[in-house]
Short mmCIF file of C-alpha atoms in Angstrom, two decimals:
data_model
loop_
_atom_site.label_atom_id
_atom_site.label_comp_id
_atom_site.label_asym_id
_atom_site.label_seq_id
_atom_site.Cartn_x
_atom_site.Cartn_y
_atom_site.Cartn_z
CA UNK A 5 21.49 14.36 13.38
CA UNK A 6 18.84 13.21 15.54
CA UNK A 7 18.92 13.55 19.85
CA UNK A 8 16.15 12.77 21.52
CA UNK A 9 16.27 13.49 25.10
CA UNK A 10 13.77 11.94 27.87
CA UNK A 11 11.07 11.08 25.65
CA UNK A 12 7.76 10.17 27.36
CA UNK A 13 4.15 8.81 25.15
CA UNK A 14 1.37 8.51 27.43
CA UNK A 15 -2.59 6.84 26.42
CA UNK A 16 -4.43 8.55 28.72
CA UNK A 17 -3.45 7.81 32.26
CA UNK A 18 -1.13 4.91 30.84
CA UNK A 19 2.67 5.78 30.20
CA UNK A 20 4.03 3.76 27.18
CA UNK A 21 7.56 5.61 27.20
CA UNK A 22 9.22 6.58 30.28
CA UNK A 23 12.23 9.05 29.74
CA UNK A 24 13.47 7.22 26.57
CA UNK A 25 17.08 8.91 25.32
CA UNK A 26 19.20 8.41 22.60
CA UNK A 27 20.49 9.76 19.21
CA UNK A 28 21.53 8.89 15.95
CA UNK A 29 24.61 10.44 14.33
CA UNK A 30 24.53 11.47 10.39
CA UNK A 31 24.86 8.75 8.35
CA UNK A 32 24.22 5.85 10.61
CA UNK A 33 21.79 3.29 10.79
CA UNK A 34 20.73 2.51 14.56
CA UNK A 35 18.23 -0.28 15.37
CA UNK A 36 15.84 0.21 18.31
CA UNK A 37 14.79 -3.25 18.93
CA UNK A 38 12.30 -4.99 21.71
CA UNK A 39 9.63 -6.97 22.20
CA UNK A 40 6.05 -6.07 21.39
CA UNK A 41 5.08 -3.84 23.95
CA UNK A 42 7.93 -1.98 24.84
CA UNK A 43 7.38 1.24 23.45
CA UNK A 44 8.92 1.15 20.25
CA UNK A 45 6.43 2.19 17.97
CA UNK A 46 5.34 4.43 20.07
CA UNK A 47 8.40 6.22 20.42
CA UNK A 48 8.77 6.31 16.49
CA UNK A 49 4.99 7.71 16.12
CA UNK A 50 6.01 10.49 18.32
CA UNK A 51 9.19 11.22 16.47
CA UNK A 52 6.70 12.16 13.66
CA UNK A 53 4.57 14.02 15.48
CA UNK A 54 1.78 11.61 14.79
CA UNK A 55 1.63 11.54 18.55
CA UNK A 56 1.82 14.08 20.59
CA UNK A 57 4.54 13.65 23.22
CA UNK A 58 3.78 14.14 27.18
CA UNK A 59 7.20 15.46 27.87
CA UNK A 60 11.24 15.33 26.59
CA UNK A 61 12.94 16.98 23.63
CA UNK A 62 13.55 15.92 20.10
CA UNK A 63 16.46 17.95 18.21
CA UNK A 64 17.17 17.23 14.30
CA UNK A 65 19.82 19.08 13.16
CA UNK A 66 20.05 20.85 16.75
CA UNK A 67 17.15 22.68 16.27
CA UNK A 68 13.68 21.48 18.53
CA UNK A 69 11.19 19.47 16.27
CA UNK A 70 8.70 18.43 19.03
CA UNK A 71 6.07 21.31 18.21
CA UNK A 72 6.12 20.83 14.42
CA UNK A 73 3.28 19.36 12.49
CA UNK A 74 4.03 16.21 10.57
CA UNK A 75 4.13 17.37 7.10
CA UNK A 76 6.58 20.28 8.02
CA UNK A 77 8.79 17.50 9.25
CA UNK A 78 8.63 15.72 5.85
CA UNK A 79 10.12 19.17 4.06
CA UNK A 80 12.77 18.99 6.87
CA UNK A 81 13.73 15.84 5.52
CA UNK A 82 12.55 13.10 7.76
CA UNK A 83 10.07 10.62 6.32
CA UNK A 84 8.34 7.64 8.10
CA UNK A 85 7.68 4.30 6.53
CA UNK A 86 4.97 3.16 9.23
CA UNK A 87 4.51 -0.07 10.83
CA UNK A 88 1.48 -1.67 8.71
CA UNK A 89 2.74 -0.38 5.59
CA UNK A 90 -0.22 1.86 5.38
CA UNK A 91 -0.34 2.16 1.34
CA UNK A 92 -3.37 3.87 -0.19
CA UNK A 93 -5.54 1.09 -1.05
CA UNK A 94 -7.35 2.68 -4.19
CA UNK A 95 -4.51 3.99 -6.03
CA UNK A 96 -2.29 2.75 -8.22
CA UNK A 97 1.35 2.18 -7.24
CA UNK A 98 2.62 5.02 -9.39
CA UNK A 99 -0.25 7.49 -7.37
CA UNK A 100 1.42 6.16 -4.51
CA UNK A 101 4.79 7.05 -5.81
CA UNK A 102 3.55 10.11 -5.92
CA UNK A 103 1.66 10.94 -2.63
CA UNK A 104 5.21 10.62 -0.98
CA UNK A 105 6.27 13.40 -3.15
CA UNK A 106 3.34 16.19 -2.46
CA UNK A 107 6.14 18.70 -1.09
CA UNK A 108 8.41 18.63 -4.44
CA UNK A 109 7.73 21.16 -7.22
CA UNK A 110 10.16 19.57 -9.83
CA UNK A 111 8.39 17.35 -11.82
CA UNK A 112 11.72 16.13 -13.92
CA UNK A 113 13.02 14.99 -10.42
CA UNK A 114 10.42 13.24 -9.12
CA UNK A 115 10.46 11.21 -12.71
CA UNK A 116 13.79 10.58 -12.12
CA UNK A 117 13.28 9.54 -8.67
CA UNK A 118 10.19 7.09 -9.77
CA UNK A 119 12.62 5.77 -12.13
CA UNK A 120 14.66 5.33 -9.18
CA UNK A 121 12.51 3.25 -6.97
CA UNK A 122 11.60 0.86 -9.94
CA UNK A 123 15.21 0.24 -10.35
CA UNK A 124 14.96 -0.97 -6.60
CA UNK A 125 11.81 -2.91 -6.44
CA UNK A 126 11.26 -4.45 -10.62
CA UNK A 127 8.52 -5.89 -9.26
CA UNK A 128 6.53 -2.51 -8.75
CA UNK A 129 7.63 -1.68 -12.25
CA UNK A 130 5.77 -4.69 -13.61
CA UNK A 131 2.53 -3.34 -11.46
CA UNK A 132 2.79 0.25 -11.72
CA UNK A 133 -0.63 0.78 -12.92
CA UNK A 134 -2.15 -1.84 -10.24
CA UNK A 135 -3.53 -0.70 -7.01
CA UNK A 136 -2.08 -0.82 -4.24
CA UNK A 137 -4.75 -2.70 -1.98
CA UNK A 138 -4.58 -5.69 -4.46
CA UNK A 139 -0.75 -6.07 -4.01
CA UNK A 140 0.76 -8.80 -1.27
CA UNK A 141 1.93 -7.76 1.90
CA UNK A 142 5.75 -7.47 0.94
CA UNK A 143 4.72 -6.28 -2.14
CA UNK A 144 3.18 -3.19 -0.29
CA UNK A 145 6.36 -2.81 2.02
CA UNK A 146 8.34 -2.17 -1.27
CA UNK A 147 5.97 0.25 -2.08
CA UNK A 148 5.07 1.85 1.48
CA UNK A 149 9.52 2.39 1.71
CA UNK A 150 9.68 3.25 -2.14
CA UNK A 151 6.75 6.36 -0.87
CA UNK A 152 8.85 7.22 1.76
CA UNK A 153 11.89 7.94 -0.78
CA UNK A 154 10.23 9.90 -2.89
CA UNK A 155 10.41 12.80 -0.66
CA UNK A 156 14.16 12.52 -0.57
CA UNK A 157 14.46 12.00 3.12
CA UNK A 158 17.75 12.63 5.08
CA UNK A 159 16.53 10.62 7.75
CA UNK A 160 14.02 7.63 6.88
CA UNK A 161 12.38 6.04 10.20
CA UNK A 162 11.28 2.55 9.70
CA UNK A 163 8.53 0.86 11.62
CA UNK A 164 8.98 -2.87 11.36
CA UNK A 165 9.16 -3.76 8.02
CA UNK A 166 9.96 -7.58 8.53
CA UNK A 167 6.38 -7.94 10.19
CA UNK A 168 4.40 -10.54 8.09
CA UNK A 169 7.28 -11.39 5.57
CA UNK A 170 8.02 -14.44 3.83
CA UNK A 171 11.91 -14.83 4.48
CA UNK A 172 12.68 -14.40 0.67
CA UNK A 173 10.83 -10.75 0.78
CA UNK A 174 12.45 -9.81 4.00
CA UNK A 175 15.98 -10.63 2.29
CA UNK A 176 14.76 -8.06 -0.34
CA UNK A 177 13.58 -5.30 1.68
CA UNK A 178 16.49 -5.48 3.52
CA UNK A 179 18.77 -5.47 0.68
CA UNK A 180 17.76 -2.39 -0.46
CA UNK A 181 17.15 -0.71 2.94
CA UNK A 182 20.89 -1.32 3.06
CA UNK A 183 21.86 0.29 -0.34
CA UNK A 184 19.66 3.49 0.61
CA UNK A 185 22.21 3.51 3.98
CA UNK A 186 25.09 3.05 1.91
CA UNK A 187 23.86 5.73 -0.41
CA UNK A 188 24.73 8.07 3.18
CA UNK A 189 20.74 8.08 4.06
CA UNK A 190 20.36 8.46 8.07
CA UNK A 191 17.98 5.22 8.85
CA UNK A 192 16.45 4.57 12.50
CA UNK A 193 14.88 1.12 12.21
CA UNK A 194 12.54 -0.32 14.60
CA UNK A 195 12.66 -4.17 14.46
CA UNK A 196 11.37 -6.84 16.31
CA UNK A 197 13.61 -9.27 14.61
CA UNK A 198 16.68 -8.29 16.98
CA UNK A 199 19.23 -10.66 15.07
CA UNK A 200 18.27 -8.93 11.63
CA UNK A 201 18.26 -5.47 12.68
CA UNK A 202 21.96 -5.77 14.80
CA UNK A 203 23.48 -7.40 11.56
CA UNK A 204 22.62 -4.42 9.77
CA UNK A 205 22.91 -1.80 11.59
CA UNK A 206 25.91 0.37 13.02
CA UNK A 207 24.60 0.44 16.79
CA UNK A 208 21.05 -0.76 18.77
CA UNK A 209 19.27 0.27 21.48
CA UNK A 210 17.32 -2.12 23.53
CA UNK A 211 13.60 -1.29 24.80
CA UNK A 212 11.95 -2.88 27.44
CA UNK A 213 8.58 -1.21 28.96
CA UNK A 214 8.89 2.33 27.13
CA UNK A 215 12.34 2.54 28.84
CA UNK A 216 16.01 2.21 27.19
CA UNK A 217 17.31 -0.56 29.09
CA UNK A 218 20.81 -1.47 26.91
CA UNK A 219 23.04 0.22 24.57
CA UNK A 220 25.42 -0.98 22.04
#
């Protein structure tokens, strides 16, 4: 589904990924795990075009994505649930909901699929009206991945979404990252919590200064 093919992110004269390479097969989940530092987030930002890559090829499907702009991406089917959680802080969690569906036209779907999420996190269902800003952080995570499924993504990339967690909410968030894979959803999950992310996923790749140093 995904190949990605000497990848390079540069900050002005400073090269945070070096040639990175890898892919990720229909279906899979594949964890791309190092320390902070390494070039992981980096890599993922430029997977959705929210930075502009210095070099390399990304192919989704087998066609090029590197030159598309980030919403086209999102009506290609990949959707990015971004390191921070980066919820909007003045709307409500059902405007939230929402936002992550600004492509659809079919308003009896995108009910369904609300309907859908709240089945997954109860705990947005009991706050739908709140906003977002006044939620906690795991809280937000729920609602930053429940966004991200609202645009029915074949291929979901998720930016660390253990940072900050009480143990009890990472248990959750992982639960139902894990029934959204088993559901056949394509997931590439960036993790600094390497033990976590290998006991869920089907293969990892290890980082280490913006370059793929293992594979497994």
């Amino acid at each position: 589904m995904l190949e990605v093919t000497d990848l390079r992110v540069a900050y002005g004269g400073i090269q945070a990924v070096r040639g990175v390479s890898f892919r990720v097969e229909q279906g899979e989940m594949v964890a791309l795990i190092g320390a902070n530092g390494a070039g992981k987030t980096s890599t993922l930002k430029a997977l959705a075009r929210l930075l502009n890559a210095a070099g390399g090829s990304v192919r989704y499907h087998g066609e090029e994505i590197s030159t598309l702009a980030p919403h086209q991406l999102v009506t290609e089917g990949i959707a990015l649930v971004p390191e921070g959680r980066g919820v909007f802080p003045r709307m409500s969690i059902v405007e939230n909901l929402l936002m992550g569906a600004y492509c659809r036209r079919d308003p009896d779907g995108i009910a369904a699929d609300t309907d859908h999420i709240f089945s997954l996190f109860p705990r947005l269902k009991e706050r739908a009206q709140q906003l977002a800003g006044t939620l906690s952080g795991g809280e937000q995570q729920m609602l930053a991945i429940g966004r991200a499924l609202m645009s029915r993504p074949k291929l979901l990339l998720l930016n660390e979404p253990s940072m900050g967690l009480a143990p009890l909410m990472v248990q959750k968030i992982f639960e139902v990252v894990c029934a959204v894979a088993k559901e056949g959803m394509t997931v590439l999950l960036v993790e600094q919590n390497a033990k976590l992310a290998l006991e869920v996923s089907q293969r990892g790749y290890v980082m280490e200064s913006g370059e793929i140093t293992l594979t497994g």
